[in-house]
């Protein structure tokens, strides 16, 4: 039985202890500290709670001396009774939290088309994506992307969405730096390893910040390689989809989702 339950039980049974019959008495608790019980009358519950509080004092008040005022003595009692617990958030743990991305159950399927009407396709047997203006009857060549969303404490959904772009269940777009250049790849990775992504484990190479401008134009910035965007050639046909800086000449970084 807890102290609170004990106090409730005692208070619910006033007949077991009649405080009106008790005269004022002084109980010696410690040198310099006396407990005075008077019949105001007090209930047995209030006396029990007071005694339990005194019993829980985590240090002796003998050290306080005889020259304390009532206020100082009260403060000493409270310091003895109250246990202070300090919880600190270290910079390392906070940073670690900010660098984790949790997948949520939100997926959509779409195709991508740049603002010059070139569609994203994958050549048969090739591991690269290309941008091509498709003629009628060739729509089946478009790559169908599965877009999965992720949550991160440092990213506001109003600013950007963190997404994974997949072309099959186990094949996804990734981005990493090679010789000072961000390189876009198609990389295989099982879904289980992509449920909870950590930047510390280099798994953020699969993630992109999806931002929407206007009504339907979307850009995809690499989470791992900040400032690098998925892009297509501004003029040439059948060119590979690559990463580029946002201000790169002759590259398109905005896409429509169909």
GROMACS .gro file of C-alpha atoms in nm:
model
  258
    1UNK     CA    1   0.000   0.000   0.000
    2UNK     CA    2   0.137   0.342  -0.096
    3UNK     CA    3   0.166   0.632   0.149
    4UNK     CA    4  -0.121   0.808  -0.024
    5UNK     CA    5  -0.345   0.500  -0.006
    6UNK     CA    6  -0.256   0.459   0.361
    7UNK     CA    7  -0.345   0.819   0.434
    8UNK     CA    8  -0.677   0.781   0.249
    9UNK     CA    9  -0.762   0.466   0.440
   10UNK     CA   10  -0.686   0.631   0.773
   11UNK     CA   11  -0.889   0.938   0.683
   12UNK     CA   12  -1.187   0.726   0.580
   13UNK     CA   13  -1.192   0.569   0.929
   14UNK     CA   14  -1.224   0.863   1.174
   15UNK     CA   15  -1.351   0.639   1.453
   16UNK     CA   16  -1.019   0.456   1.482
   17UNK     CA   17  -0.848   0.764   1.623
   18UNK     CA   18  -1.032   1.055   1.782
   19UNK     CA   19  -0.801   1.358   1.780
   20UNK     CA   20  -1.044   1.563   1.985
   21UNK     CA   21  -0.943   1.356   2.287
   22UNK     CA   22  -0.572   1.427   2.244
   23UNK     CA   23  -0.424   1.721   2.424
   24UNK     CA   24  -0.147   1.925   2.273
   25UNK     CA   25   0.178   1.733   2.293
   26UNK     CA   26   0.534   1.784   2.178
   27UNK     CA   27   0.715   1.508   1.995
   28UNK     CA   28   1.096   1.524   1.984
   29UNK     CA   29   1.212   1.454   1.627
   30UNK     CA   30   1.566   1.589   1.613
   31UNK     CA   31   1.785   1.829   1.799
   32UNK     CA   32   1.641   2.175   1.741
   33UNK     CA   33   1.319   2.043   1.583
   34UNK     CA   34   0.997   1.953   1.763
   35UNK     CA   35   0.667   1.835   1.617
   36UNK     CA   36   0.373   1.997   1.799
   37UNK     CA   37   0.039   1.818   1.767
   38UNK     CA   38  -0.256   2.024   1.886
   39UNK     CA   39  -0.622   1.940   1.869
   40UNK     CA   40  -0.754   2.196   1.625
   41UNK     CA   41  -0.889   1.925   1.586
   42UNK     CA   42  -0.657   1.758   1.332
   43UNK     CA   43  -0.754   1.451   1.131
   44UNK     CA   44  -0.550   1.136   1.149
   45UNK     CA   45  -0.482   1.171   0.775
   46UNK     CA   46  -0.307   1.507   0.813
   47UNK     CA   47  -0.096   1.379   1.104
   48UNK     CA   48  -0.003   1.066   0.908
   49UNK     CA   49   0.104   1.267   0.602
   50UNK     CA   50   0.313   1.499   0.823
   51UNK     CA   51   0.484   1.207   0.998
   52UNK     CA   52   0.557   1.035   0.667
   53UNK     CA   53   0.706   1.358   0.535
   54UNK     CA   54   0.932   1.396   0.840
   55UNK     CA   55   1.033   1.031   0.811
   56UNK     CA   56   1.138   1.085   0.448
   57UNK     CA   57   1.380   1.367   0.522
   58UNK     CA   58   1.697   1.272   0.338
   59UNK     CA   59   1.936   1.451   0.575
   60UNK     CA   60   1.956   1.539   0.942
   61UNK     CA   61   1.861   1.890   1.049
   62UNK     CA   62   2.112   1.875   1.337
   63UNK     CA   63   2.363   2.056   1.116
   64UNK     CA   64   2.133   2.355   1.081
   65UNK     CA   65   2.209   2.480   1.433
   66UNK     CA   66   1.993   2.665   1.683
   67UNK     CA   67   1.998   3.013   1.535
   68UNK     CA   68   1.755   2.962   1.246
   69UNK     CA   69   1.445   3.175   1.201
   70UNK     CA   70   1.112   3.011   1.125
   71UNK     CA   71   1.151   3.089   0.756
   72UNK     CA   72   1.504   2.950   0.741
   73UNK     CA   73   1.397   2.637   0.929
   74UNK     CA   74   1.105   2.588   0.689
   75UNK     CA   75   1.341   2.625   0.392
   76UNK     CA   76   1.581   2.372   0.546
   77UNK     CA   77   1.296   2.125   0.593
   78UNK     CA   78   1.180   2.162   0.230
   79UNK     CA   79   1.535   2.121   0.098
   80UNK     CA   80   1.560   1.802   0.300
   81UNK     CA   81   1.228   1.669   0.168
   82UNK     CA   82   1.249   1.765  -0.198
   83UNK     CA   83   1.466   1.560  -0.433
   84UNK     CA   84   1.578   1.751  -0.741
   85UNK     CA   85   1.616   1.563  -1.066
   86UNK     CA   86   1.784   1.737  -1.359
   87UNK     CA   87   1.745   1.597  -1.711
   88UNK     CA   88   1.976   1.740  -1.972
   89UNK     CA   89   1.954   1.707  -2.348
   90UNK     CA   90   2.306   1.679  -2.481
   91UNK     CA   91   2.400   1.836  -2.813
   92UNK     CA   92   2.495   1.495  -2.946
   93UNK     CA   93   2.158   1.334  -2.869
   94UNK     CA   94   1.970   1.635  -3.010
   95UNK     CA   95   2.178   1.630  -3.327
   96UNK     CA   96   2.125   1.256  -3.363
   97UNK     CA   97   1.748   1.306  -3.344
   98UNK     CA   98   1.759   1.573  -3.614
   99UNK     CA   99   1.950   1.339  -3.845
  100UNK     CA  100   1.693   1.058  -3.835
  101UNK     CA  101   1.407   1.020  -4.085
  102UNK     CA  102   1.104   0.804  -4.005
  103UNK     CA  103   0.898   0.658  -4.290
  104UNK     CA  104   0.522   0.710  -4.270
  105UNK     CA  105   0.244   0.513  -4.438
  106UNK     CA  106   0.193   0.759  -4.721
  107UNK     CA  107   0.277   0.658  -5.079
  108UNK     CA  108   0.177   0.780  -5.422
  109UNK     CA  109   0.256   0.666  -5.777
  110UNK     CA  110   0.341   0.912  -6.052
  111UNK     CA  111   0.546   0.979  -6.364
  112UNK     CA  112   0.784   1.275  -6.405
  113UNK     CA  113   0.793   1.520  -6.693
  114UNK     CA  114   1.026   1.821  -6.708
  115UNK     CA  115   0.904   2.167  -6.809
  116UNK     CA  116   1.010   2.108  -7.171
  117UNK     CA  117   0.774   1.807  -7.185
  118UNK     CA  118   1.046   1.542  -7.177
  119UNK     CA  119   0.944   1.227  -6.987
  120UNK     CA  120   1.169   1.022  -6.759
  121UNK     CA  121   1.227   0.675  -6.900
  122UNK     CA  122   1.460   0.385  -6.841
  123UNK     CA  123   1.631   0.218  -7.135
  124UNK     CA  124   1.589  -0.157  -7.149
  125UNK     CA  125   1.865  -0.321  -6.945
  126UNK     CA  126   2.018   0.014  -6.855
  127UNK     CA  127   2.076   0.130  -6.498
  128UNK     CA  128   2.038   0.499  -6.586
  129UNK     CA  129   1.733   0.717  -6.631
  130UNK     CA  130   1.691   0.930  -6.943
  131UNK     CA  131   1.475   1.225  -7.048
  132UNK     CA  132   1.297   1.176  -7.380
  133UNK     CA  133   1.010   1.345  -7.564
  134UNK     CA  134   0.780   1.050  -7.621
  135UNK     CA  135   0.559   1.027  -7.927
  136UNK     CA  136   0.212   0.878  -7.925
  137UNK     CA  137   0.198   0.507  -7.846
  138UNK     CA  138   0.517   0.505  -7.638
  139UNK     CA  139   0.369   0.614  -7.305
  140UNK     CA  140   0.438   0.271  -7.158
  141UNK     CA  141   0.808   0.363  -7.154
  142UNK     CA  142   0.755   0.620  -6.880
  143UNK     CA  143   0.898   0.523  -6.544
  144UNK     CA  144   0.634   0.492  -6.274
  145UNK     CA  145   0.780   0.626  -5.950
  146UNK     CA  146   0.658   0.532  -5.605
  147UNK     CA  147   0.700   0.834  -5.377
  148UNK     CA  148   0.725   0.754  -5.005
  149UNK     CA  149   0.726   1.026  -4.738
  150UNK     CA  150   0.948   1.062  -4.430
  151UNK     CA  151   0.925   1.270  -4.113
  152UNK     CA  152   1.209   1.462  -3.950
  153UNK     CA  153   1.189   1.710  -3.655
  154UNK     CA  154   1.396   1.972  -3.838
  155UNK     CA  155   1.190   1.973  -4.160
  156UNK     CA  156   0.858   2.157  -4.169
  157UNK     CA  157   0.604   2.007  -4.415
  158UNK     CA  158   0.526   2.363  -4.520
  159UNK     CA  159   0.882   2.408  -4.644
  160UNK     CA  160   0.949   2.071  -4.804
  161UNK     CA  161   0.858   1.704  -4.801
  162UNK     CA  162   1.128   1.443  -4.746
  163UNK     CA  163   1.070   1.165  -5.001
  164UNK     CA  164   1.213   0.841  -5.135
  165UNK     CA  165   1.180   0.784  -5.512
  166UNK     CA  166   1.150   0.415  -5.607
  167UNK     CA  167   1.106   0.253  -5.947
  168UNK     CA  168   1.059  -0.098  -5.803
  169UNK     CA  169   1.010  -0.229  -5.450
  170UNK     CA  170   1.387  -0.269  -5.404
  171UNK     CA  171   1.534  -0.019  -5.653
  172UNK     CA  172   1.553   0.349  -5.565
  173UNK     CA  173   1.717   0.675  -5.675
  174UNK     CA  174   2.020   0.764  -5.464
  175UNK     CA  175   2.273   1.047  -5.464
  176UNK     CA  176   2.629   1.063  -5.332
  177UNK     CA  177   2.942   1.268  -5.389
  178UNK     CA  178   3.219   1.137  -5.616
  179UNK     CA  179   3.524   1.353  -5.689
  180UNK     CA  180   3.342   1.670  -5.587
  181UNK     CA  181   3.039   1.595  -5.807
  182UNK     CA  182   2.698   1.469  -5.690
  183UNK     CA  183   2.614   1.151  -5.881
  184UNK     CA  184   2.263   1.013  -5.930
  185UNK     CA  185   2.228   0.635  -5.931
  186UNK     CA  186   1.970   0.359  -5.929
  187UNK     CA  187   2.053   0.152  -5.624
  188UNK     CA  188   1.902  -0.162  -5.476
  189UNK     CA  189   1.805  -0.168  -5.110
  190UNK     CA  190   1.536  -0.367  -4.930
  191UNK     CA  191   1.238  -0.184  -4.787
  192UNK     CA  192   1.313  -0.295  -4.430
  193UNK     CA  193   1.641  -0.099  -4.426
  194UNK     CA  194   1.460   0.215  -4.537
  195UNK     CA  195   1.197   0.230  -4.262
  196UNK     CA  196   1.414   0.439  -4.029
  197UNK     CA  197   1.692   0.626  -4.209
  198UNK     CA  198   1.992   0.775  -4.032
  199UNK     CA  199   2.232   1.025  -4.185
  200UNK     CA  200   2.504   0.883  -3.960
  201UNK     CA  201   2.474   0.551  -4.143
  202UNK     CA  202   2.494   0.716  -4.490
  203UNK     CA  203   2.137   0.603  -4.568
  204UNK     CA  204   2.019   0.959  -4.631
  205UNK     CA  205   2.163   0.924  -4.982
  206UNK     CA  206   1.821   0.780  -5.077
  207UNK     CA  207   1.626   1.087  -4.964
  208UNK     CA  208   1.530   1.410  -5.139
  209UNK     CA  209   1.360   1.734  -5.037
  210UNK     CA  210   1.054   1.772  -5.259
  211UNK     CA  211   0.947   2.137  -5.294
  212UNK     CA  212   0.647   2.260  -5.491
  213UNK     CA  213   0.635   2.601  -5.657
  214UNK     CA  214   0.330   2.750  -5.824
  215UNK     CA  215   0.056   2.494  -5.885
  216UNK     CA  216   0.241   2.187  -6.004
  217UNK     CA  217   0.617   2.240  -6.047
  218UNK     CA  218   0.834   2.024  -5.821
  219UNK     CA  219   1.207   2.014  -5.751
  220UNK     CA  220   1.405   1.738  -5.581
  221UNK     CA  221   1.711   1.837  -5.377
  222UNK     CA  222   1.940   1.569  -5.237
  223UNK     CA  223   1.930   1.542  -4.856
  224UNK     CA  224   2.286   1.412  -4.844
  225UNK     CA  225   2.429   1.648  -5.106
  226UNK     CA  226   2.282   1.983  -5.015
  227UNK     CA  227   2.236   2.222  -5.309
  228UNK     CA  228   2.228   1.946  -5.573
  229UNK     CA  229   1.904   1.879  -5.765
  230UNK     CA  230   1.770   1.610  -5.996
  231UNK     CA  231   1.783   1.761  -6.345
  232UNK     CA  232   1.749   1.703  -6.718
  233UNK     CA  233   1.915   1.862  -7.019
  234UNK     CA  234   1.757   2.187  -7.131
  235UNK     CA  235   1.789   2.103  -7.503
  236UNK     CA  236   1.930   1.762  -7.589
  237UNK     CA  237   1.718   1.447  -7.616
  238UNK     CA  238   1.802   1.103  -7.478
  239UNK     CA  239   2.040   1.254  -7.223
  240UNK     CA  240   2.075   1.093  -6.879
  241UNK     CA  241   1.901   1.235  -6.574
  242UNK     CA  242   2.176   1.382  -6.354
  243UNK     CA  243   2.236   1.597  -6.049
  244UNK     CA  244   2.321   1.964  -6.090
  245UNK     CA  245   2.353   2.287  -5.894
  246UNK     CA  246   2.037   2.496  -5.890
  247UNK     CA  247   2.202   2.768  -6.101
  248UNK     CA  248   2.357   2.532  -6.356
  249UNK     CA  249   2.320   2.647  -6.715
  250UNK     CA  250   2.127   2.434  -6.966
  251UNK     CA  251   1.976   2.215  -6.694
  252UNK     CA  252   1.611   2.186  -6.591
  253UNK     CA  253   1.531   2.115  -6.224
  254UNK     CA  254   1.150   2.148  -6.219
  255UNK     CA  255   0.914   1.860  -6.293
  256UNK     CA  256   0.543   1.793  -6.322
  257UNK     CA  257   0.399   1.489  -6.149
  258UNK     CA  258   0.141   1.307  -6.361
   0.00000   0.00000   0.00000
